[in-house]
Short mmCIF file of C-alpha atoms in Angstrom, two decimals:
data_model
loop_
_atom_site.label_atom_id
_atom_site.label_comp_id
_atom_site.label_asym_id
_atom_site.label_seq_id
_atom_site.Cartn_x
_atom_site.Cartn_y
_atom_site.Cartn_z
CA PRO V 25 -0.02 -0.13 -0.04
CA SER V 26 0.57 3.11 -0.49
CA HIS V 27 0.82 6.29 1.54
CA SER V 28 0.79 10.09 0.83
CA LEU V 29 1.33 12.58 3.27
CA MET V 30 1.08 16.16 3.25
CA PRO V 31 2.94 18.95 6.03
CA THR V 32 0.59 20.59 8.40
CA ARG V 33 0.40 24.09 10.03
CA GLY V 34 0.33 24.16 13.41
CA ARG V 35 0.82 26.87 15.65
CA GLY V 36 4.56 26.17 15.16
CA GLY V 37 5.11 26.67 11.64
CA PRO V 38 5.08 23.32 8.99
CA VAL V 39 6.22 20.40 9.77
CA SER V 40 10.07 19.94 9.12
CA ARG V 41 11.23 17.69 6.01
CA GLY V 42 12.86 15.87 8.82
CA MET V 43 9.28 15.46 10.76
CA ARG V 44 8.19 14.61 7.64
CA ARG V 45 10.23 11.45 6.85
CA SER V 46 10.33 10.03 10.86
CA VAL V 47 6.20 9.55 10.71
CA PHE V 48 6.54 8.08 6.77
CA LEU V 49 9.14 5.14 8.26
CA ALA V 50 6.74 4.53 11.37
CA VAL V 51 3.85 4.14 8.87
CA LEU V 52 6.44 1.92 7.34
CA ALA V 53 7.73 -0.22 10.91
CA ALA V 54 3.56 0.07 11.43
CA LEU V 55 2.90 -3.00 8.10
CA VAL V 56 5.69 -4.93 9.82
CA VAL V 57 4.52 -7.75 12.97
CA GLN V 58 7.16 -10.11 13.24
CA ALA V 59 5.96 -11.72 16.43
CA VAL V 60 3.02 -13.74 17.80
CA SER V 61 3.08 -14.67 21.57
CA ILE V 62 0.08 -17.98 22.14
CA SER V 63 -0.85 -19.38 25.42
CA PHE V 64 -2.40 -22.37 24.96
CA ASP V 65 -3.44 -25.79 26.43
CA LEU V 66 -1.63 -29.30 25.66
CA PRO V 67 -3.33 -32.95 27.31
CA SER V 68 -1.30 -34.67 27.88
CA GLY V 69 -0.20 -37.75 25.38
CA LYS V 70 -0.51 -34.50 22.44
CA VAL V 71 1.80 -32.73 20.98
CA LYS V 72 0.90 -29.18 19.38
CA CYS V 73 2.56 -27.41 17.13
CA PHE V 74 3.24 -23.99 15.56
CA SER V 75 5.08 -22.88 12.26
CA GLU V 76 6.68 -19.24 11.18
CA ASP V 77 7.15 -18.46 7.24
CA VAL V 78 10.86 -16.61 7.98
CA PRO V 79 13.58 -15.38 5.27
CA GLU V 80 16.17 -17.15 4.89
CA ASN V 81 19.13 -15.03 7.46
CA THR V 82 16.73 -13.86 9.53
CA LEU V 83 17.44 -13.84 13.80
CA VAL V 84 14.62 -15.46 15.42
CA VAL V 85 13.84 -16.12 19.15
CA GLY V 86 11.54 -18.16 21.35
CA ASP V 87 10.60 -17.80 25.13
CA TYR V 88 8.65 -20.36 25.92
CA LYS V 89 6.72 -21.81 29.47
CA ALA V 90 5.07 -24.54 31.23
CA ASP V 91 3.37 -23.90 34.34
CA ILE V 92 3.88 -25.72 37.38
CA ILE V 93 2.03 -28.92 37.46
CA PRO V 94 -0.99 -28.91 40.32
CA ALA V 95 0.03 -30.36 43.68
CA GLY V 96 -2.17 -34.59 43.81
CA GLN V 97 -1.79 -34.40 39.91
CA ASN V 98 0.59 -36.95 37.71
CA ARG V 99 3.56 -35.75 36.06
CA MET V 100 3.47 -34.38 32.47
CA PRO V 101 7.04 -34.10 31.21
CA VAL V 102 6.96 -31.19 28.61
CA GLU V 103 9.72 -31.22 24.89
CA VAL V 104 9.99 -28.86 23.16
CA GLN V 105 11.43 -28.66 19.99
CA VAL V 106 12.12 -26.50 16.88
CA SER V 107 13.42 -27.87 12.96
CA ASP V 108 13.75 -26.14 10.38
CA PRO V 109 11.63 -26.17 6.56
CA MET V 110 14.41 -29.08 5.90
CA GLU V 111 13.08 -31.08 8.63
CA LYS V 112 16.37 -31.11 10.87
CA VAL V 113 16.04 -30.70 14.44
CA LEU V 114 17.43 -26.71 15.69
CA TYR V 115 16.37 -27.10 18.80
CA THR V 116 15.32 -29.94 21.09
CA GLN V 117 15.37 -29.98 25.49
CA ASP V 118 13.12 -32.16 27.15
CA ASP V 119 11.07 -31.63 31.07
CA VAL V 120 10.57 -27.50 30.34
CA SER V 121 9.64 -24.93 32.73
CA THR V 122 10.73 -22.02 31.53
CA GLY V 123 13.67 -21.25 28.41
CA ARG V 124 14.92 -20.11 25.64
CA PHE V 125 15.81 -20.57 21.83
CA ALA V 126 17.14 -18.02 19.54
CA PHE V 127 19.12 -19.54 16.33
CA THR V 128 19.38 -17.60 12.04
CA SER V 129 18.05 -19.09 9.93
CA SER V 130 19.46 -20.70 7.02
CA VAL V 131 17.02 -20.69 4.20
CA ALA V 132 13.49 -19.59 3.77
CA GLY V 133 10.04 -21.45 5.06
CA ASP V 134 8.72 -23.13 7.41
CA TYR V 135 10.27 -23.53 10.89
CA ILE V 136 8.21 -25.04 13.65
CA VAL V 137 7.69 -25.68 17.16
CA CYS V 138 6.31 -28.48 18.90
CA PHE V 139 5.28 -29.37 22.62
CA HIS V 140 4.74 -33.34 22.88
CA ASN V 141 3.07 -33.48 26.32
CA LYS V 142 4.27 -37.04 27.31
CA GLY V 143 2.04 -37.69 30.16
CA LEU V 144 -0.11 -40.23 30.39
CA SER V 145 -3.07 -39.98 28.06
CA GLU V 146 -5.76 -42.17 30.13
CA PHE V 147 -5.24 -39.90 33.01
CA GLN V 148 -7.01 -36.95 30.43
CA THR V 149 -4.84 -33.84 32.27
CA GLN V 150 -3.64 -30.96 30.68
CA ARG V 151 -0.56 -28.50 30.98
CA ARG V 152 -0.90 -24.97 30.13
CA ALA V 153 2.01 -23.62 27.83
CA MET V 154 2.88 -20.51 26.55
CA LEU V 155 5.24 -19.55 23.42
CA ASP V 156 6.79 -16.05 23.15
CA LEU V 157 8.09 -16.16 18.81
CA LYS V 158 10.01 -13.18 17.33
CA HIS V 159 11.98 -12.89 14.59
CA GLY V 160 14.17 -9.96 12.43
CA ILE V 161 13.52 -6.56 13.21
CA ASP V 162 11.69 -7.91 17.26
CA ALA V 163 14.08 -10.70 17.88
CA LYS V 164 16.94 -8.13 17.92
CA ASP V 165 17.32 -6.03 21.65
CA TYR V 166 18.24 -2.60 21.13
CA THR V 167 18.08 -1.60 24.20
CA GLN V 168 21.80 -2.83 24.50
CA VAL V 169 22.57 -1.73 21.22
CA MET V 170 21.96 1.88 22.44
CA LYS V 171 24.01 1.32 25.39
CA SER V 172 26.76 -0.39 24.08
CA GLU V 173 26.83 1.96 20.53
CA HIS V 174 26.16 5.31 23.03
CA LEU V 175 22.64 6.42 20.78
CA THR V 176 19.84 8.84 22.02
CA GLU V 177 16.51 7.97 22.22
CA VAL V 178 15.94 10.18 18.54
CA GLN V 179 18.91 7.74 16.94
CA PHE V 180 17.69 5.20 18.91
CA LEU V 181 14.09 5.49 17.49
CA LEU V 182 16.18 6.02 13.66
CA GLU V 183 17.78 3.56 14.38
CA GLN V 184 15.03 0.63 14.49
CA MET V 185 13.16 2.09 12.07
CA GLN V 186 16.57 2.18 8.87
CA HIS V 187 16.47 -1.66 10.14
CA ARG V 188 12.83 -1.92 9.52
CA THR V 189 13.22 -0.44 6.59
CA ALA V 190 15.20 -3.04 5.50
CA ILE V 191 13.96 -5.69 5.83
CA ILE V 192 9.75 -4.18 4.39
CA ARG V 193 12.76 -3.90 1.45
CA ASP V 194 14.02 -7.45 1.74
CA ASP V 195 10.39 -8.69 2.10
CA PHE V 196 9.19 -6.84 -0.90
CA VAL V 197 12.49 -8.83 -2.60
CA ASN V 198 11.10 -12.46 -1.40
CA HIS V 199 7.32 -11.92 -2.38
CA LYS V 200 8.38 -10.83 -5.63
CA PHE V 201 11.13 -13.95 -5.97
CA ARG V 202 8.43 -16.31 -4.79
CA GLU V 203 5.68 -15.20 -7.17
CA GLU V 204 8.51 -15.35 -10.18
CA LYS V 205 8.40 -18.99 -8.96
CA LEU V 206 5.27 -19.43 -8.45
CA ARG V 207 4.29 -18.01 -11.92
CA ASP V 208 6.51 -20.45 -13.57
CA THR V 209 5.53 -23.50 -11.78
CA THR V 210 2.03 -22.42 -12.59
CA GLU V 211 2.90 -22.48 -16.30
CA LYS V 212 5.33 -25.55 -16.59
CA THR V 213 1.81 -26.60 -15.60
CA CYS V 214 -0.29 -25.47 -17.88
CA SER V 215 2.41 -26.75 -20.99
CA ARG V 216 1.88 -30.01 -19.11
CA VAL V 217 -1.62 -30.26 -19.23
CA VAL V 218 -2.38 -28.39 -22.74
CA TRP V 219 0.04 -31.00 -23.80
CA PHE V 220 -0.98 -34.36 -21.95
CA ALA V 221 -4.57 -32.76 -23.60
CA LEU V 222 -3.17 -33.03 -26.86
CA PHE V 223 -1.50 -36.15 -26.44
CA THR V 224 -4.98 -37.44 -25.14
CA MET V 225 -7.15 -36.63 -28.04
CA CYS V 226 -4.48 -38.29 -30.37
CA VAL V 227 -5.01 -41.80 -28.42
CA VAL V 228 -9.18 -41.18 -28.81
CA VAL V 229 -8.81 -41.05 -32.56
CA VAL V 230 -6.41 -43.14 -33.18
CA THR V 231 -8.16 -45.57 -31.13
CA GLY V 232 -11.66 -44.30 -32.50
CA PHE V 233 -9.93 -45.26 -36.63
CA PHE V 234 -9.13 -48.69 -35.44
CA GLN V 235 -11.64 -49.44 -33.82
CA SER V 236 -13.75 -48.48 -36.57
CA LEU V 237 -11.25 -50.58 -39.25
CA HIS V 238 -12.27 -53.13 -37.32
CA LEU V 239 -15.98 -52.78 -37.04
CA GLN V 240 -16.05 -52.59 -40.79
CA ASN V 241 -13.96 -56.45 -41.40
CA PHE V 242 -15.84 -57.46 -38.81
CA PHE V 243 -19.47 -57.29 -40.61
CA LYS V 244 -17.82 -57.78 -44.20
CA ARG V 245 -15.87 -61.23 -42.62
CA LYS V 246 -20.06 -61.96 -41.61
CA LYS V 247 -21.53 -60.15 -44.85
CA ILE V 248 -23.53 -58.27 -42.61
CA ILE V 249 -22.55 -55.65 -44.69
#
């Protein structure tokens, strides 16, 4: 979507070019949402998985937590496992209560986080769990950057907005690449379907021709025609 920002006037005079640029960057930053937080109930003996589409070379950070089992309930250890689009396990942890995982994506695609409640299913009990998954700009700790580089608050915000615009640009490039790849696949599929349809029609015509010849010879032998 495109945004048109017009200069406005207030009691202090016309809006400066730097302020308009900051507003424009803020609008662009609002377009990118790269964090998801979810709480869910995990029944005994069940597995729940969540996937997130992540671009290549992107930092991914996940915080998870499993509620403490109430006294008197059966033991329900929860296992957390993270795998990449090639089904390679990047992180696994058994009998968790709270923890964090972090990695940089090697390929673009769906990264899957699974929670497995290893409790006995016949007891019909469940455990509450939480997952807070961030990637890209939201996964970076800018407070540490601000302290290490001695940035002012304005410089810190501009730095963060600049990174967000870079991510938006990379997302546009990634979507364009996927669109081109999907279009090429669709065109190849359509071409194959057309050639298969032509081949099928040729087979039907040739089969009908030989069937008609066979029927003519049969009727002549029987002296029907």
